[in-house]
Structures are given as structure tokens and as C-alpha cells.
Amino acid sequence: MYLMISIYAGMTHKDFIGILEQFTQEKCQKVYYCQPDLEIPEGLTLISNDLQYQEFINVAYRCRVRLPMYMDHFGTHLQAFCDVVSKENDIEDSCSVMSNMSMEIEKMTLT
């Protein structure tokens, strides 16, 4: 699933999770983003508090605000998926069948 959502540095981690849960209609267990120029699983970074959320925002703005994001849902945990991917040594093919949500982030223009 790909979503474009507006986020900004003034949001808290709790606000961010609330938006994700509203769009997905599911409870977010864990949320990750992938560091630019890195593959899954090496580039995955957990967003679990306000400090990590702010770092995510900073990275997103440096990368022209588009980053792949993933969340644990449907009882499917990303770490289990990454373990399988690592064992297969076939990251690109495996990512195409991943069941976790991906989204792009769009900078919010404040007026």
C-alpha cells in the first residue's frame, strides 16, 4: 500500500502514529523507515519516540521528503520478514512481495 501523507516537525510521535492508525485502520505496533541508499534490512530504523521521530523528519527533509516506511501489522512483524530476506540473500525480489505497508511522505506547507 502506498500513501502520501503530510507530516511536519511540529508533530509528536504520538500524533504521527495516530495519523498512521487512522489511514490504515489498524493498531501500529512498530513503525520503521529505511535509511537512504541502504537496503532492507540494514537500513531499517525504528521510530518509537519523539527523538527518533524528529530524526526521521530530518532525514526525510534531506532526502526531498520521500522515504519508504513500514509498520508491523496484521500480526506480521517486520523483523521476521527481514530474517527471511537475509537468509535468502535476495532482497529486491523478496521486497516486492512484502506484506507490510509502504508509504511516501510529503512535506506539509504551512500557511
PDB file of C-alpha atoms in Angstrom:
ATOM      1  CA  MET A   1       0.000   0.000   0.000  1.00  0.00           C
ATOM      2  CA  TYR A   2       1.371   3.425  -0.899  1.00  0.00           C
ATOM      3  CA  LEU A   3       0.123   6.553   0.827  1.00  0.00           C
ATOM      4  CA  MET A   4       1.119  10.170   0.618  1.00  0.00           C
ATOM      5  CA  ILE A   5       0.645  11.859   3.964  1.00  0.00           C
ATOM      6  CA  SER A   6       1.592  15.282   5.184  1.00  0.00           C
ATOM      7  CA  ILE A   7       3.826  15.457   8.227  1.00  0.00           C
ATOM      8  CA  TYR A   8       5.831  18.213   9.814  1.00  0.00           C
ATOM      9  CA  ALA A   9       8.407  18.713  12.504  1.00  0.00           C
ATOM     10  CA  GLY A  10       5.852  20.151  14.938  1.00  0.00           C
ATOM     11  CA  MET A  11       4.048  16.812  15.227  1.00  0.00           C
ATOM     12  CA  THR A  12       4.804  14.467  18.077  1.00  0.00           C
ATOM     13  CA  HIS A  13       5.482  10.765  17.700  1.00  0.00           C
ATOM     14  CA  LYS A  14       2.027  10.133  19.171  1.00  0.00           C
ATOM     15  CA  ASP A  15       0.396  12.408  16.548  1.00  0.00           C
ATOM     16  CA  PHE A  16       2.305  10.624  13.779  1.00  0.00           C
ATOM     17  CA  ILE A  17       1.195   7.183  14.994  1.00  0.00           C
ATOM     18  CA  GLY A  18      -2.376   8.470  15.237  1.00  0.00           C
ATOM     19  CA  ILE A  19      -2.305   9.514  11.570  1.00  0.00           C
ATOM     20  CA  LEU A  20      -0.915   6.130  10.506  1.00  0.00           C
ATOM     21  CA  GLU A  21      -3.568   4.288  12.501  1.00  0.00           C
ATOM     22  CA  GLN A  22      -6.280   6.498  11.029  1.00  0.00           C
ATOM     23  CA  PHE A  23      -5.169   5.781   7.442  1.00  0.00           C
ATOM     24  CA  THR A  24      -4.560   2.056   7.934  1.00  0.00           C
ATOM     25  CA  GLN A  25      -7.478   1.425  10.306  1.00  0.00           C
ATOM     26  CA  GLU A  26      -5.098  -0.746  12.326  1.00  0.00           C
ATOM     27  CA  LYS A  27      -3.085  -0.525  15.508  1.00  0.00           C
ATOM     28  CA  CYS A  28       0.585   0.301  14.819  1.00  0.00           C
ATOM     29  CA  GLN A  29       2.870  -1.989  16.758  1.00  0.00           C
ATOM     30  CA  LYS A  30       6.165  -0.693  15.387  1.00  0.00           C
ATOM     31  CA  VAL A  31       6.988   1.793  12.629  1.00  0.00           C
ATOM     32  CA  TYR A  32      10.240   1.898  10.677  1.00  0.00           C
ATOM     33  CA  TYR A  33      11.741   3.884   7.837  1.00  0.00           C
ATOM     34  CA  CYS A  34      14.556   2.835   5.544  1.00  0.00           C
ATOM     35  CA  GLN A  35      17.685   4.987   5.544  1.00  0.00           C
ATOM     36  CA  PRO A  36      18.512   6.469   2.132  1.00  0.00           C
ATOM     37  CA  ASP A  37      20.942   4.494  -0.027  1.00  0.00           C
ATOM     38  CA  LEU A  38      20.589   1.376   2.164  1.00  0.00           C
ATOM     39  CA  GLU A  39      18.686  -1.840   1.571  1.00  0.00           C
ATOM     40  CA  ILE A  40      16.362  -3.741   3.855  1.00  0.00           C
ATOM     41  CA  PRO A  41      17.208  -4.938   6.484  1.00  0.00           C
ATOM     42  CA  GLU A  42      20.402  -2.901   7.026  1.00  0.00           C
ATOM     43  CA  GLY A  43      18.731   0.475   6.511  1.00  0.00           C
ATOM     44  CA  LEU A  44      15.685  -0.045   8.725  1.00  0.00           C
ATOM     45  CA  THR A  45      15.380   2.439  11.571  1.00  0.00           C
ATOM     46  CA  LEU A  46      12.736   2.185  14.289  1.00  0.00           C
ATOM     47  CA  ILE A  47      10.609   5.246  15.118  1.00  0.00           C
ATOM     48  CA  SER A  48       9.416   4.697  18.693  1.00  0.00           C
ATOM     49  CA  ASN A  49       9.664   8.082  20.431  1.00  0.00           C
ATOM     50  CA  ASP A  50       9.759  11.833  19.798  1.00  0.00           C
ATOM     51  CA  LEU A  51      13.544  11.951  19.380  1.00  0.00           C
ATOM     52  CA  GLN A  52      13.534   9.180  16.762  1.00  0.00           C
ATOM     53  CA  TYR A  53      10.555  10.800  15.043  1.00  0.00           C
ATOM     54  CA  GLN A  54      12.446  14.106  14.817  1.00  0.00           C
ATOM     55  CA  GLU A  55      15.469  12.325  13.305  1.00  0.00           C
ATOM     56  CA  PHE A  56      13.133  10.700  10.769  1.00  0.00           C
ATOM     57  CA  ILE A  57      11.792  14.150   9.841  1.00  0.00           C
ATOM     58  CA  ASN A  58      15.338  15.490   9.430  1.00  0.00           C
ATOM     59  CA  VAL A  59      16.320  12.576   7.183  1.00  0.00           C
ATOM     60  CA  ALA A  60      13.099  12.930   5.178  1.00  0.00           C
ATOM     61  CA  TYR A  61      13.711  16.635   4.535  1.00  0.00           C
ATOM     62  CA  ARG A  62      17.319  15.950   3.479  1.00  0.00           C
ATOM     63  CA  CYS A  63      16.059  13.296   1.045  1.00  0.00           C
ATOM     64  CA  ARG A  64      13.476  15.572  -0.505  1.00  0.00           C
ATOM     65  CA  VAL A  65      10.921  14.162   1.918  1.00  0.00           C
ATOM     66  CA  ARG A  66      10.308  10.762   0.310  1.00  0.00           C
ATOM     67  CA  LEU A  67      11.239   7.729   2.346  1.00  0.00           C
ATOM     68  CA  PRO A  68       9.882   4.191   2.380  1.00  0.00           C
ATOM     69  CA  MET A  69       8.168   3.382   5.670  1.00  0.00           C
ATOM     70  CA  TYR A  70       6.982   0.110   7.101  1.00  0.00           C
ATOM     71  CA  MET A  71       4.790  -0.862  10.010  1.00  0.00           C
ATOM     72  CA  ASP A  72       4.187  -4.123  11.817  1.00  0.00           C
ATOM     73  CA  HIS A  73       0.542  -5.060  11.320  1.00  0.00           C
ATOM     74  CA  PHE A  74      -1.777  -7.992  10.581  1.00  0.00           C
ATOM     75  CA  GLY A  75       0.286  -9.980  13.060  1.00  0.00           C
ATOM     76  CA  THR A  76       3.205  -9.744  10.612  1.00  0.00           C
ATOM     77  CA  HIS A  77       6.346  -8.387  12.173  1.00  0.00           C
ATOM     78  CA  LEU A  78       8.992  -6.777  10.009  1.00  0.00           C
ATOM     79  CA  GLN A  79      11.871  -8.420  11.867  1.00  0.00           C
ATOM     80  CA  ALA A  80      10.599 -11.875  10.913  1.00  0.00           C
ATOM     81  CA  PHE A  81      10.410 -10.748   7.300  1.00  0.00           C
ATOM     82  CA  CYS A  82      13.952  -9.336   7.438  1.00  0.00           C
ATOM     83  CA  ASP A  83      15.277 -12.585   8.854  1.00  0.00           C
ATOM     84  CA  VAL A  84      13.841 -14.447   5.872  1.00  0.00           C
ATOM     85  CA  VAL A  85      15.210 -11.869   3.441  1.00  0.00           C
ATOM     86  CA  SER A  86      18.681 -12.085   4.942  1.00  0.00           C
ATOM     87  CA  LYS A  87      18.681 -15.865   4.681  1.00  0.00           C
ATOM     88  CA  GLU A  88      17.570 -15.779   1.067  1.00  0.00           C
ATOM     89  CA  ASN A  89      20.141 -13.147   0.023  1.00  0.00           C
ATOM     90  CA  ASP A  90      17.593 -11.895  -2.460  1.00  0.00           C
ATOM     91  CA  ILE A  91      16.427  -8.580  -1.019  1.00  0.00           C
ATOM     92  CA  GLU A  92      14.966  -6.992  -4.153  1.00  0.00           C
ATOM     93  CA  ASP A  93      12.805  -9.961  -5.135  1.00  0.00           C
ATOM     94  CA  SER A  94      11.609 -10.522  -1.576  1.00  0.00           C
ATOM     95  CA  CYS A  95      10.672  -6.885  -1.036  1.00  0.00           C
ATOM     96  CA  SER A  96       8.291  -6.996  -3.966  1.00  0.00           C
ATOM     97  CA  VAL A  97       6.092  -9.462  -2.051  1.00  0.00           C
ATOM     98  CA  MET A  98       6.358  -7.831   1.366  1.00  0.00           C
ATOM     99  CA  SER A  99       3.016  -7.541   3.145  1.00  0.00           C
ATOM    100  CA  ASN A 100       3.940  -4.544   5.283  1.00  0.00           C
ATOM    101  CA  MET A 101       2.758  -1.061   4.393  1.00  0.00           C
ATOM    102  CA  SER A 102       4.988   1.317   2.453  1.00  0.00           C
ATOM    103  CA  MET A 103       4.333   4.986   2.067  1.00  0.00           C
ATOM    104  CA  GLU A 104       5.929   8.124   0.806  1.00  0.00           C
ATOM    105  CA  ILE A 105       5.985  11.229   2.944  1.00  0.00           C
ATOM    106  CA  GLU A 106       5.104  14.643   1.590  1.00  0.00           C
ATOM    107  CA  LYS A 107       6.215  17.879   3.231  1.00  0.00           C
ATOM    108  CA  MET A 108       3.340  19.895   4.624  1.00  0.00           C
ATOM    109  CA  THR A 109       3.234  23.521   3.543  1.00  0.00           C
ATOM    110  CA  LEU A 110       2.212  25.679   6.462  1.00  0.00           C
ATOM    111  CA  THR A 111       0.220  28.762   5.560  1.00  0.00           C
TER     112      THR A 111
END
